[in-house]
Each structure stands twice: as C-alpha cells, then as structure tokens.
Short mmCIF file of C-alpha atoms in Angstrom, two decimals:
data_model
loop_
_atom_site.label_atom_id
_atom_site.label_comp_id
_atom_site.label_asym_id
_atom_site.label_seq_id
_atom_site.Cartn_x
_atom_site.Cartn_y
_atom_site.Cartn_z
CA UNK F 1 161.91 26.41 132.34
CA UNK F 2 159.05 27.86 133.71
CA UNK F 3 157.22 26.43 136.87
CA UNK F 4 154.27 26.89 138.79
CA UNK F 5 155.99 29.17 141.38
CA UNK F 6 156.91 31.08 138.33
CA UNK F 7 153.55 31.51 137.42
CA UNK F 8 151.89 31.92 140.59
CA UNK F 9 154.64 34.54 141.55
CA UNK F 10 153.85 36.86 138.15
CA UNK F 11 150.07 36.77 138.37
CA UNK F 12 150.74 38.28 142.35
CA UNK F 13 152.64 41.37 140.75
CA UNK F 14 150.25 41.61 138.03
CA UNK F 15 147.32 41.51 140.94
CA UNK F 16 148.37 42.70 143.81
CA UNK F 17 151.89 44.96 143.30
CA UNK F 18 150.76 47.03 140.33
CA UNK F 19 153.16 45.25 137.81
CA UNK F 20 152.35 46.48 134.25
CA UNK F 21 153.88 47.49 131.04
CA UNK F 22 153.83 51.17 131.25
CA UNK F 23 153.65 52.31 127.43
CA UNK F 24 154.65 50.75 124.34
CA UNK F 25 155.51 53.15 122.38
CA UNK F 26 156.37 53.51 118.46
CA UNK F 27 159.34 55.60 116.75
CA UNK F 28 158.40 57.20 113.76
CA UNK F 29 160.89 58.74 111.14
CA UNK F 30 159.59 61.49 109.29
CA UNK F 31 162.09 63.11 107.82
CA UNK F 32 160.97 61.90 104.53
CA UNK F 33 158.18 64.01 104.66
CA UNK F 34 160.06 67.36 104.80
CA UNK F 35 158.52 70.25 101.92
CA UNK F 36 158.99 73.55 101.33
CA UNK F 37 154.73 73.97 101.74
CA UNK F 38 153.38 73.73 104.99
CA UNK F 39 150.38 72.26 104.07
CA UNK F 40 152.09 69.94 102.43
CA UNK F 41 153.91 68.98 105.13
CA UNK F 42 151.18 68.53 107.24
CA UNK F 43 149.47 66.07 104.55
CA UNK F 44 152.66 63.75 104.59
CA UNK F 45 153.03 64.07 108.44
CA UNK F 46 149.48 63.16 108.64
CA UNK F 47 149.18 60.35 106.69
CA UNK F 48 152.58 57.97 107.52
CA UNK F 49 151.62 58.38 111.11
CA UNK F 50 148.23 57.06 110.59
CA UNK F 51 149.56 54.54 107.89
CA UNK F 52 152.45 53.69 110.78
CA UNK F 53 150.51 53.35 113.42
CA UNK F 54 147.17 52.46 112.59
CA UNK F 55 147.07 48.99 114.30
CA UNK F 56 149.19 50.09 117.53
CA UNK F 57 146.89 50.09 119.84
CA UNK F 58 144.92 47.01 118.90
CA UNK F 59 148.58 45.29 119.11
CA UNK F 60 148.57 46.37 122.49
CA UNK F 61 145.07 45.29 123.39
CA UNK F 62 145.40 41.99 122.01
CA UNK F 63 148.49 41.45 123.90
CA UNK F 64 147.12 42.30 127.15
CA UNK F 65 144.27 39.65 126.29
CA UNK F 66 146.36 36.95 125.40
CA UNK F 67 149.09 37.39 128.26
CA UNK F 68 147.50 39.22 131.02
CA UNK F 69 149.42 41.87 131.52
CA UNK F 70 148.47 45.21 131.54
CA UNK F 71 149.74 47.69 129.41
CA UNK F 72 148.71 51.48 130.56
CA UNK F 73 149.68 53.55 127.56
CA UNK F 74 150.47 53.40 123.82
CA UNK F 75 152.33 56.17 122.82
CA UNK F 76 153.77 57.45 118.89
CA UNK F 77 157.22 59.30 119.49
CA UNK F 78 158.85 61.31 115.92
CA UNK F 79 161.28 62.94 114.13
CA UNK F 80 161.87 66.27 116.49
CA UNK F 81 159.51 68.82 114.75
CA UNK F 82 162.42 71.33 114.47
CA UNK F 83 163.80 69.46 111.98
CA UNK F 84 160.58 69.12 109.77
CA UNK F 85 160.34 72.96 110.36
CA UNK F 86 163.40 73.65 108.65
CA UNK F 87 162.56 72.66 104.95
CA UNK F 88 159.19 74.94 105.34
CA UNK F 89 159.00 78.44 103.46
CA UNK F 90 155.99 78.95 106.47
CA UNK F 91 157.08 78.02 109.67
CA UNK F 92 153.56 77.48 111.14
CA UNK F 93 154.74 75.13 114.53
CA UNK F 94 151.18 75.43 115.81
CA UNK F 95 149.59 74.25 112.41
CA UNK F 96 152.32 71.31 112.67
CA UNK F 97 151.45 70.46 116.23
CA UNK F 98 147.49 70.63 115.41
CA UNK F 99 148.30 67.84 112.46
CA UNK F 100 150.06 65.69 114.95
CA UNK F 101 147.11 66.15 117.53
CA UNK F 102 144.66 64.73 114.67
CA UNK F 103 147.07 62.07 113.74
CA UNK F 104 146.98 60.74 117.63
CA UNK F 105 143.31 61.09 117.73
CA UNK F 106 143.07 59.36 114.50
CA UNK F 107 145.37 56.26 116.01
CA UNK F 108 143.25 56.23 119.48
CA UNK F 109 147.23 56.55 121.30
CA UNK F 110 147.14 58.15 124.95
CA UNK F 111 150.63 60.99 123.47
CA UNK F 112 152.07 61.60 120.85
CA UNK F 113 155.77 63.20 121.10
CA UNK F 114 158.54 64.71 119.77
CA UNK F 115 157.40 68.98 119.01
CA UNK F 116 160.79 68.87 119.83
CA UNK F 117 164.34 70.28 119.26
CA UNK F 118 167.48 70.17 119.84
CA UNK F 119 169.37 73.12 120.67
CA UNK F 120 172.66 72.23 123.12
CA UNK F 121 174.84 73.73 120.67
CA UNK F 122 172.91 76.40 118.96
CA UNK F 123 169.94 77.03 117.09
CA UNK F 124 169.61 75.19 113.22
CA UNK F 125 166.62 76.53 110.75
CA UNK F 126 163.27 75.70 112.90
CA UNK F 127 164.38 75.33 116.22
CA UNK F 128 163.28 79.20 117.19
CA UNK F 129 160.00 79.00 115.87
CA UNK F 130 159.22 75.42 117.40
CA UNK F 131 160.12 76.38 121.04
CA UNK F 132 158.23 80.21 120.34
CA UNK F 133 155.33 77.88 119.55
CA UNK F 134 154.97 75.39 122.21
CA UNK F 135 153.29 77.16 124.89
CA UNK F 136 149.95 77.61 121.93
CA UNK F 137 150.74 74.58 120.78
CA UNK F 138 150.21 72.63 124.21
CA UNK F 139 147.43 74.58 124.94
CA UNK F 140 145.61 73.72 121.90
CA UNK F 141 146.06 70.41 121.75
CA UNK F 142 145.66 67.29 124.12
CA UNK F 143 147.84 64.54 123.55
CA UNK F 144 151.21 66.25 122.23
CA UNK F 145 154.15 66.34 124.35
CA UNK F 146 156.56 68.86 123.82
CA UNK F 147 160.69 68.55 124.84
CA UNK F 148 164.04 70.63 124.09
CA UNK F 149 167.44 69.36 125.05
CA UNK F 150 169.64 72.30 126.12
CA UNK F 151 172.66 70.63 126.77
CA UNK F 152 174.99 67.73 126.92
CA UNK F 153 178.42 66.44 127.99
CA UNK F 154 179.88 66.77 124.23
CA UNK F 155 178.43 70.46 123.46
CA UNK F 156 178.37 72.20 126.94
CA UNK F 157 174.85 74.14 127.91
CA UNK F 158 172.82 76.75 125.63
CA UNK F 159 172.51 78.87 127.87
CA UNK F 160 170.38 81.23 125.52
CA UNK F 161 168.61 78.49 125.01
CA UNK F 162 168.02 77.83 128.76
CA UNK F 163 166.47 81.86 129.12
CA UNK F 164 164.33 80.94 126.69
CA UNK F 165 162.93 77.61 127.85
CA UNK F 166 162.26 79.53 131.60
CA UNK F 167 159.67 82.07 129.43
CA UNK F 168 158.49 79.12 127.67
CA UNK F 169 157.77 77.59 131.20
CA UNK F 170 156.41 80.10 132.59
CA UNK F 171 153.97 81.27 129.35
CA UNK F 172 152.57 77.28 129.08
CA UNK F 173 151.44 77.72 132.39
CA UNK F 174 149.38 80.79 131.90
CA UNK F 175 148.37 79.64 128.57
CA UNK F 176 147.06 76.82 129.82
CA UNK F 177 145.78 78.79 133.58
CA UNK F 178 141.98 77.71 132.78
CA UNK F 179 143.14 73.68 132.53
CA UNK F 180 144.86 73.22 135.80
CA UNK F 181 148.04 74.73 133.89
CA UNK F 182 148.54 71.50 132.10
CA UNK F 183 150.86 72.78 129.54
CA UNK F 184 154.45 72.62 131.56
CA UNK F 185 153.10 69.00 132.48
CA UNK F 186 153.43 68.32 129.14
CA UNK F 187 157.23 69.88 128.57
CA UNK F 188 160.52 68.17 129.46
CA UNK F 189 163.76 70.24 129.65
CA UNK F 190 166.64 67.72 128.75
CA UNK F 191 170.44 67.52 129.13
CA UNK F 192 171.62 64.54 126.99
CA UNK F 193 168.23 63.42 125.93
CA UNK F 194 168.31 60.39 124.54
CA UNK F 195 167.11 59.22 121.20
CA UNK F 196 164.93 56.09 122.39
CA UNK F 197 163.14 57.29 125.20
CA UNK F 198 159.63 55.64 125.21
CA UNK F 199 157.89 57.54 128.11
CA UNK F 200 156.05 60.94 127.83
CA UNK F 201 156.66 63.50 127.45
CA UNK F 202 160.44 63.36 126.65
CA UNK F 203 160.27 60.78 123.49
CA UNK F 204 161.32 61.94 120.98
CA UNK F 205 162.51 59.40 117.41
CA UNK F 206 166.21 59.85 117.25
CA UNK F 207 168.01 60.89 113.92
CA UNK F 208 169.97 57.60 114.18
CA UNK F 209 166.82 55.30 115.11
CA UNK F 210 165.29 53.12 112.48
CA UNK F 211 162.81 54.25 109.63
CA UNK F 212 159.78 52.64 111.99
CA UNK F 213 160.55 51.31 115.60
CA UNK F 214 159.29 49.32 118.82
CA UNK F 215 160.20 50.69 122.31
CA UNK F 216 158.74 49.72 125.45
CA UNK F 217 158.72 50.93 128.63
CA UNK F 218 158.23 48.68 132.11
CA UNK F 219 157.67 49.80 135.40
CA UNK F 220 156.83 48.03 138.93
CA UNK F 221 157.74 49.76 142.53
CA UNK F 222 154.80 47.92 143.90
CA UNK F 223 157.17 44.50 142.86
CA UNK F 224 160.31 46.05 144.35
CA UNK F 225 158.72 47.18 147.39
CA UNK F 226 157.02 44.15 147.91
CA UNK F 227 159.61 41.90 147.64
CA UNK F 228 162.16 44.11 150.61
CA UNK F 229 159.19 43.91 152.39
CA UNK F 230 159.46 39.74 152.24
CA UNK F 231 163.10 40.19 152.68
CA UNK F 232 162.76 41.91 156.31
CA UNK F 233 166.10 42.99 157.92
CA UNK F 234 168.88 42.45 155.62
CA UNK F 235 172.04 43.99 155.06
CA UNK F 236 172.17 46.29 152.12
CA UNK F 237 174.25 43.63 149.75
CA UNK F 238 171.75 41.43 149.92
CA UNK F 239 169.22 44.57 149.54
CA UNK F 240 170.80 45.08 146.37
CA UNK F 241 170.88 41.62 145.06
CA UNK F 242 166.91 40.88 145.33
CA UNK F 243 166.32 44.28 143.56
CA UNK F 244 168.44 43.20 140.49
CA UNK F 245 166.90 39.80 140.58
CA UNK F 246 163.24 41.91 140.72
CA UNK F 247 164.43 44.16 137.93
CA UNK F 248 165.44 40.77 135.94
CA UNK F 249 161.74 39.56 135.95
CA UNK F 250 160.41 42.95 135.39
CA UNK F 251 162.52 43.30 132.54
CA UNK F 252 162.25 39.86 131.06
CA UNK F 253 158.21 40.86 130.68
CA UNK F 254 158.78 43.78 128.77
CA UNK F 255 160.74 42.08 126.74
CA UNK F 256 158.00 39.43 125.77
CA UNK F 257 155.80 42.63 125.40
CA UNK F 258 158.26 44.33 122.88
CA UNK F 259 159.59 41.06 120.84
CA UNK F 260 155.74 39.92 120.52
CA UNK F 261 154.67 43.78 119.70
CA UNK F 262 157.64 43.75 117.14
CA UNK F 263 155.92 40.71 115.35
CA UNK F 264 152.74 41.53 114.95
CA UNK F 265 153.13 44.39 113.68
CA UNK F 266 156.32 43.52 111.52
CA UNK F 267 158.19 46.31 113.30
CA UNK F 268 161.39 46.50 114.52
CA UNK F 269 161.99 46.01 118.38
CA UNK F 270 164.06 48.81 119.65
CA UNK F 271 164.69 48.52 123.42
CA UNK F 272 163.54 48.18 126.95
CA UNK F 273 163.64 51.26 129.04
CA UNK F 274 164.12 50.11 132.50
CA UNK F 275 162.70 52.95 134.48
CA UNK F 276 160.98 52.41 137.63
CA UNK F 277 157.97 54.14 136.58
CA UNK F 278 155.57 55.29 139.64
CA UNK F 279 151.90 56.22 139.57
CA UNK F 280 149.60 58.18 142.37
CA UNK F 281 148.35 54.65 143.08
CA UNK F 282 149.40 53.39 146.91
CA UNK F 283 151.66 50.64 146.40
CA UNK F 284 153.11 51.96 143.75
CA UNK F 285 155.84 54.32 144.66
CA UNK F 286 159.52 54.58 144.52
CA UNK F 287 159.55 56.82 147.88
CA UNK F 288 158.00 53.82 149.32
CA UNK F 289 160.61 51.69 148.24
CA UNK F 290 163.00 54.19 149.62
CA UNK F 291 161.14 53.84 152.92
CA UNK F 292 161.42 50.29 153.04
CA UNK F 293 165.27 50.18 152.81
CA UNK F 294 164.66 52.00 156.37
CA UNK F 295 164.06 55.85 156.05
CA UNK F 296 161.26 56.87 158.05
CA UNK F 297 160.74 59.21 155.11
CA UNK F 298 161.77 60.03 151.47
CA UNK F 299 164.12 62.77 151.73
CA UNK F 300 165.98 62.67 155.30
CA UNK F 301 168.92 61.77 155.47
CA UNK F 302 170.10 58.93 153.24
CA UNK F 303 168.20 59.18 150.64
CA UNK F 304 170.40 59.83 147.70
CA UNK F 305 172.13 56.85 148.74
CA UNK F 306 169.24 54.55 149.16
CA UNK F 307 167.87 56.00 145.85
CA UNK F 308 171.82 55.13 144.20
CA UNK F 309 171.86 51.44 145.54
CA UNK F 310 167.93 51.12 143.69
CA UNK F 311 169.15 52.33 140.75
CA UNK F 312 172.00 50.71 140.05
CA UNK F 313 170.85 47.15 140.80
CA UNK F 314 167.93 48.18 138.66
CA UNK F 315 169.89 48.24 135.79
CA UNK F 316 172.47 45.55 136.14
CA UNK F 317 169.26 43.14 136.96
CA UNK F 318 168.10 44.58 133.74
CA UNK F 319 170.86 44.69 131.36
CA UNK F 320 170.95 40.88 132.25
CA UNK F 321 167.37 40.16 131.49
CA UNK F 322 168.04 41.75 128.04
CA UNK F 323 170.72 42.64 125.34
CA UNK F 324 168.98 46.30 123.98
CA UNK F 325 168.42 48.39 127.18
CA UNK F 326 167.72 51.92 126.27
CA UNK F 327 165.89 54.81 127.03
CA UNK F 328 166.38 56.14 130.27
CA UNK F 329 166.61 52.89 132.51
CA UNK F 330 166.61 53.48 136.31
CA UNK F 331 163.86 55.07 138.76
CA UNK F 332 161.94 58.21 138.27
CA UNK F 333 161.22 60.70 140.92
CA UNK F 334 158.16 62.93 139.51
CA UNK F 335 156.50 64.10 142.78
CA UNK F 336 153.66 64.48 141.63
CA UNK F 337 153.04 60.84 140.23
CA UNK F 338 154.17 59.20 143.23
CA UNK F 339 152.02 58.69 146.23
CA UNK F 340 155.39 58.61 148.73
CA UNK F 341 156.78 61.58 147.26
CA UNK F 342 153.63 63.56 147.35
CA UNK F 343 153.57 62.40 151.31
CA UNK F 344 156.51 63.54 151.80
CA UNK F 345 156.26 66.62 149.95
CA UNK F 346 153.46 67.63 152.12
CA UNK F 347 155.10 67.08 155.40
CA UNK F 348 157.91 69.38 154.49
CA UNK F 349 160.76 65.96 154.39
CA UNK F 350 161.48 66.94 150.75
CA UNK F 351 162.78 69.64 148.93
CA UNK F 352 163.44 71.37 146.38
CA UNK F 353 166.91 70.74 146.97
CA UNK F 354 166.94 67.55 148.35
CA UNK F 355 165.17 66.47 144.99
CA UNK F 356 168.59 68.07 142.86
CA UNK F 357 170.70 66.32 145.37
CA UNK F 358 168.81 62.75 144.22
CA UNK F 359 168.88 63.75 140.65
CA UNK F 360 172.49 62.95 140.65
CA UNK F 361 171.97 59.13 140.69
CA UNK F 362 168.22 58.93 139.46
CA UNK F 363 166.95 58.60 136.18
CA UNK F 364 165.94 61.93 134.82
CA UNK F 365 165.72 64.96 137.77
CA UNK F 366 163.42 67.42 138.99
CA UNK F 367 160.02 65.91 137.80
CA UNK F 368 156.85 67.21 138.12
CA UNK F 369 157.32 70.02 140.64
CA UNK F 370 154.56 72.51 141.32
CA UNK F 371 156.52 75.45 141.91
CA UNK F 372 154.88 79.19 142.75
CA UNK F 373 152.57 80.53 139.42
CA UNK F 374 154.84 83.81 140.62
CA UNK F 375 158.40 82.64 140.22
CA UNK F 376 160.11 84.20 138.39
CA UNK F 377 161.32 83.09 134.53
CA UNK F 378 164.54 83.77 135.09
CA UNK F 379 164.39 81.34 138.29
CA UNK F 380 162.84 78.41 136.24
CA UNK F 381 165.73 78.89 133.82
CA UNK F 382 167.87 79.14 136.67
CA UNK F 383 166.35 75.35 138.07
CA UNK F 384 167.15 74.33 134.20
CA UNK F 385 170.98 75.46 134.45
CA UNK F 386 171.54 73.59 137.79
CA UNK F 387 170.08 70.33 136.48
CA UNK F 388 171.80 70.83 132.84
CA UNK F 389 175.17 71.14 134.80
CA UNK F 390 174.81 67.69 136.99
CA UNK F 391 173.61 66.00 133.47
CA UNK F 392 176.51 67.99 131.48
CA UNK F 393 179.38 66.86 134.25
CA UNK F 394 178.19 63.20 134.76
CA UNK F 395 177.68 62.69 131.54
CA UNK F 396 174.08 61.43 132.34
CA UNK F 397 170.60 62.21 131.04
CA UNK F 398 169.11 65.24 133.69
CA UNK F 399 165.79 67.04 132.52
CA UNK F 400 163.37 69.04 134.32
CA UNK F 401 159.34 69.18 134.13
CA UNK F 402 158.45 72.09 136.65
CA UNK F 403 154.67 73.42 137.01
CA UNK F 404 154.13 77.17 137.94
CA UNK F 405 150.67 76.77 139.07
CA UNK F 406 149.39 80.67 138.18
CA UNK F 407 147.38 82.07 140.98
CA UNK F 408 148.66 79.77 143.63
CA UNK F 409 151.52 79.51 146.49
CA UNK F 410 153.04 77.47 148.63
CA UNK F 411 150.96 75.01 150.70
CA UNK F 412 148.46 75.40 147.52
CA UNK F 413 147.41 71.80 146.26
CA UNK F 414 147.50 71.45 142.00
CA UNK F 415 145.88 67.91 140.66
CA UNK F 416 146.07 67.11 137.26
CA UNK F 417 144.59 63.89 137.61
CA UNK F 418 144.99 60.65 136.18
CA UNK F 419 148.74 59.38 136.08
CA UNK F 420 150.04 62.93 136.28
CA UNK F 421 148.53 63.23 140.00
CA UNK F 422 148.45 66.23 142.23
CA UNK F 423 150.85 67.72 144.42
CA UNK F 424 151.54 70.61 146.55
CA UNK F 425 152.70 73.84 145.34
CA UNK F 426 156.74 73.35 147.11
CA UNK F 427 159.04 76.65 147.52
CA UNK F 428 161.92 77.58 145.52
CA UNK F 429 165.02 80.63 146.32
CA UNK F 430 163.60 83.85 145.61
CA UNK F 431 167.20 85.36 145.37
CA UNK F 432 167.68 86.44 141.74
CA UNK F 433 169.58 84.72 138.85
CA UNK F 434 168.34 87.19 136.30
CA UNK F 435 172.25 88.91 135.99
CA UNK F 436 173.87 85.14 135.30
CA UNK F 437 170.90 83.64 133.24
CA UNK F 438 170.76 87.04 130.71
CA UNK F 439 174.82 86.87 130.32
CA UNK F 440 173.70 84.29 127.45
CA UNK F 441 176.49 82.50 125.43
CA UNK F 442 177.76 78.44 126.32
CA UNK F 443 178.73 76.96 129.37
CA UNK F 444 181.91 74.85 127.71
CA UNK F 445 181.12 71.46 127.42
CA UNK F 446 183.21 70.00 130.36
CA UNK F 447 187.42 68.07 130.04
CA UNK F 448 185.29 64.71 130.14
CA UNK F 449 183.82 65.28 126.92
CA UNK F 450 187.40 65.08 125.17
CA UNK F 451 187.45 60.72 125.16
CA UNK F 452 188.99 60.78 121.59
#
C-alpha cells in the first residue's frame, strides 16, 4: 500500500538523485524478412521496423507525462544482421546498415542495434562481410550500434575472430578521425552476450526472443549513493542490505515502465535489466558510490570488493522486485560516462588494469576507454582476449568498448559529448601480443562448460 513517505521519497530520486528509466527499448525479429535480393531485403527490413515501432517513442513520452518519470532513451534492438546477410546473393552490410539508419530516423529512436554477429564458434554465411563492414557502416550512419560476441563459456574464444575485431577497432576509429572517432563508441566486443540486452550499443534481438518484444532498462547511482550517504557509518552487512532494498524500488519502477509500455502498445514485456547505469552528470556515478562505502578513490585498494558487495545486492534487491530480470543486471563501469571514474582516471587512481581486475564482478568490463590512436591492433585484440577469458571462465557476460583516439596520447582529453562523455586518453602495455594473437584457432571452451 502506498503512502505518502512512499511518494514523497520517489519524487526526491526523480528530483534530486537522477533516478530515471534509462531506455526502453524494443526487440525486433526479422528473420522473416530474409531474401536472396538485397534490395529486397532492405524493403522488408525497412518497413516492419517502421510498422513495429512506429508509436515507440510516443509510448514513452506519454508515460513520462502521466507518471513523472523520466525516461532518457528509446532504443529498437534486431535480429543480428549476420544472419539477414546470409540469405543475400549481394552481401552489401553497408547498404543494410544505411536501411536501418533510415528506419531509426523514420521512428524518431535515440539507436538502433543489432549490425551484429555472432562468431564464438566460427564464422556462418554473413558474419565476414558484416564485421568487414562495420567500421563504413558506423561512420556513415548515426544512430546504429554495432556488436560481435567472440566467445563464451560453452564454445571457448574465436580467437580469429578476436584479430579481426582489434583491426575493426582500430579502422572505426580512423574512419570516423574527423567525428571525435565516434565509431568504436559505438562497438561492443562481447563474451556471452546476451540475447535481451536493452542498452546500447550491445542489444542485440536474440534468436530465442519473441517475434516483437518490451525490454527496459533502469538505472539510479545518484539513489544508491544517496541513500549510504543517509546511512553514515555502518558496517558493510547492513551496507549491503539498504542497497538491495534501493535496487528493489529502482526495480519495481521499471517494472511499471515496462508492464504499462507492454500495454499500450500490445507488446510483449520482456525483462528488466538491472544495471546501474551512470551518466557524466555529478551525482550520478557508480565510482561515487564506491567512494561512499569509504575509498578515498575509485580504484585503490578495495575496490573490486566494494564494487562485488554493490553488485550483488543489486541484483538480489532486484530479482525480488521482479520475476523476468534480464539483460545484463548489475553496475556498469564505462569511464567515460561516469563523472567518478573520469576523476579518477585523471588523477592516475585507475587503470587500465585495475579496471580488468573490477570486470570480474561488474556487469560488462572495460567500457569506454580512450586508449592511444597509436596502439597497436594486435594490442586491442590482445585487451579483447583478456576480457573474453574472465567472461569465458566465470561463465559471465565480459565485453569491451575501447576508443583509440587517432592523433592523440596519453594525458590527451577525447569528449564525445552527451551521455557518452569525455575522458582522458589512459595508457595501455606496449609489449607485443602480435606472435599469440596471429597463432589464430580456439581457445577450448573451459571443464565448466561440460554441466550435462
């Protein structure tokens, strides 16, 4: 039963603690638009996207009118594009990806995503001439979002695959040298990517998802920090307790947001993703959170731990709040999104490899990284291999989104603006992987993987 305190107590994280809906986002199948004709292809692709998801972002709007709460982006994820590929005579990816860009203008949605494959095993009818594509295809567009998932616990690590992704890197960044080198921003690396992830630019629509779907994605630091803050100085238990019951009220918002976006739309609702979602905004960090548990800054000592005992109690507040949890579901760490993170990646507390060390127990891994515009592609595959393996062996979802910013070093500032931020250009091993990462073949998925 809901009371004034309640009330009172939502409309101060809506206010005052950034609490929002970060993106609702809808799952599109089109796999029954696969032809043998490009243009064809392109026609169909065109038009159930438009038919899909014409009245999205009204939904949204009118929801944020009738409830208050704000909802920052509304998003279209598909069918990987790979997949689509694979039935065409003329594998033109960049003609593909130029439909999709109309399609999202057409709907008014902030991304569309999913130019996507899936290659942890090996490489299906498609999936070559998708990932040769995406560094044009990201420059030429604005609102697609490109991803590839490289490995998981069941099929072991592509490692051809992985060379390939660090010249992919590397290429989107000069492609895209004139625009801030915007491209990479817009390209997620995965290791067991899921199949209902609604947040940019890893969403992709799942094989096994519905025809049509709802997904929505929360966020809220600002909440989280704000309420340790109220706490003061208790033990860690009881640290861990008022985050889950935090997450709980988070989550039981999105789910309003997702059951009453399902019905207006007559849409299936999907799931909740979780994820503690940060923006460049002060107050709105999950380094400051970090802080507030008592490290004078994000990435001395303690902070894998601190960031473990967040994301845990993130999800069992959540998984209690509601019955389809999905996505991702935890806390990001994208430097460049967060205002803590960007702090502290300034003053030298965090690194590189203090950020690897965290992506152990976070929610995705190294995110949003401005790395040297001269490092090496066989180093950004490299960074790729060491996430894939922490993903691969703990059977979680690792990914990385790394930025060589062409023409600039470290100590070198990057912005991208908006929610993508800015962030400084942070240093990476200059020893050479080329010998290990050109060997090629699969790492073996791991003894875990056998749970028959």
């Amino acid at each position: 039963m809901l009371n004034a305190h309640d009330i009172l107590e939502t409309i101060t994280m809506i206010q005052d603690e950034h609490l929002d809906v970060r993106t609702i986002t809808m799952g599109i199948s089109l796999l029954d638009c696969c032809h043998s004709n490009i243009d064809t292809l392109c026609d169909k692709v065109y038009d159930k996207i438009t038919r899909s998801a014409k009245d999205l972002v009204a939904t949204g709007e009118k929801i944020e009118k009738t409830y208050g709460i704000p909802i920052i982006n509304k998003r279209i994820s598909i069918t990987p594009a790979a997949m689509l590929l694979a039935a065409c005579d003329d594998k033109d990816a960049v003609k593909l990806a130029k439909t999709l860009e109309r399609a999202a203008t057409t709907c008014g949605v902030n991304f569309l995503g999913g130019f996507s494959a899936l290659v942890q095993k090996g490489f299906a009818p498609g999936d070559r001439e998708l990932i040769a594509a995406i560094p044009e295809a990201l420059a030429v567009t604005d609102h697609i979002c490109a991803s590839v998932n490289i490995g998981s616990t069941k099929a072991g690590i592509n490692m051809d695959a992985v060379a390939m992704m660090g010249r992919v890197v590397k290429e989107a960044a000069e492609r895209t040298a004139d625009n801030g080198c915007i491209g990479p921003a817009k390209l997620v690396v995965f290791c067991n990517a899921p199949e209902d992830n609604p947040f940019m630019a890893g969403a992709f629509h799942g094989v096994s998802e519905p025809d049509c779907v709802i997904n929505v994605g929360v966020s809220g630091p600002g909440v989280v920090r704000a309420a340790l803050a109220k706490a003061g100085d208790c033990d860690l238990t009881a640290v861990a307790d008022l985050i889950k019951r935090t997450a709980f009220k988070i989550t039981r918002m999105g789910q309003l947001v997702a059951c009453e976006a399902s019905r207006m739309l007559n849409v299936p609702f999907g799931i909740v993703d979780l994820s503690l979602a940060p923006t460049p905004a002060v107050g709105d960090s999950v380094a400051h959170i970090l802080e507030e548990m008592g490290l004078e800054s994000c990435g001395c000592a303690g902070t894998t731990a601190a960031l473990a005992l967040l994301n845990d109690a993130v999800k069992k507040g959540g998984v209690m709040a509601s019955s389809h949890v999905g996505g991702l579901s935890g806390a990001f760490i994208p430097v460049t999104e967060d205002a803590g993170m960007i702090d502290a990646a300034r003053s030298g507390a965090l690194s590189i490899e203090k950020l690897e060390a965290m992506t152990a127990v976070c929610s995705v891994g190294l995110d949003m990284i401005n790395i040297p515009g001269d490092t090496a592609p066989e180093v950004i595959a490299a960074i790729i291999a060491d996430e894939a393996a922490i993903g691969m062996i703990n059977s979680k979802t690792t990914a990385v989104r790394v930025i060589p910013c062409i023409g600039k070093t470290v100590g070198d500032e990057l912005s991208f603006g908006g929610l993508l931020g800015e962030g400084p250009v942070m240093p990476v091993s200059t020893y050479s992987p080329a010998r290990f990462i050109h060997r090629g073949g699969r790492i073996p998925a791991p003894i875990q993987s056998l749970k028959n």
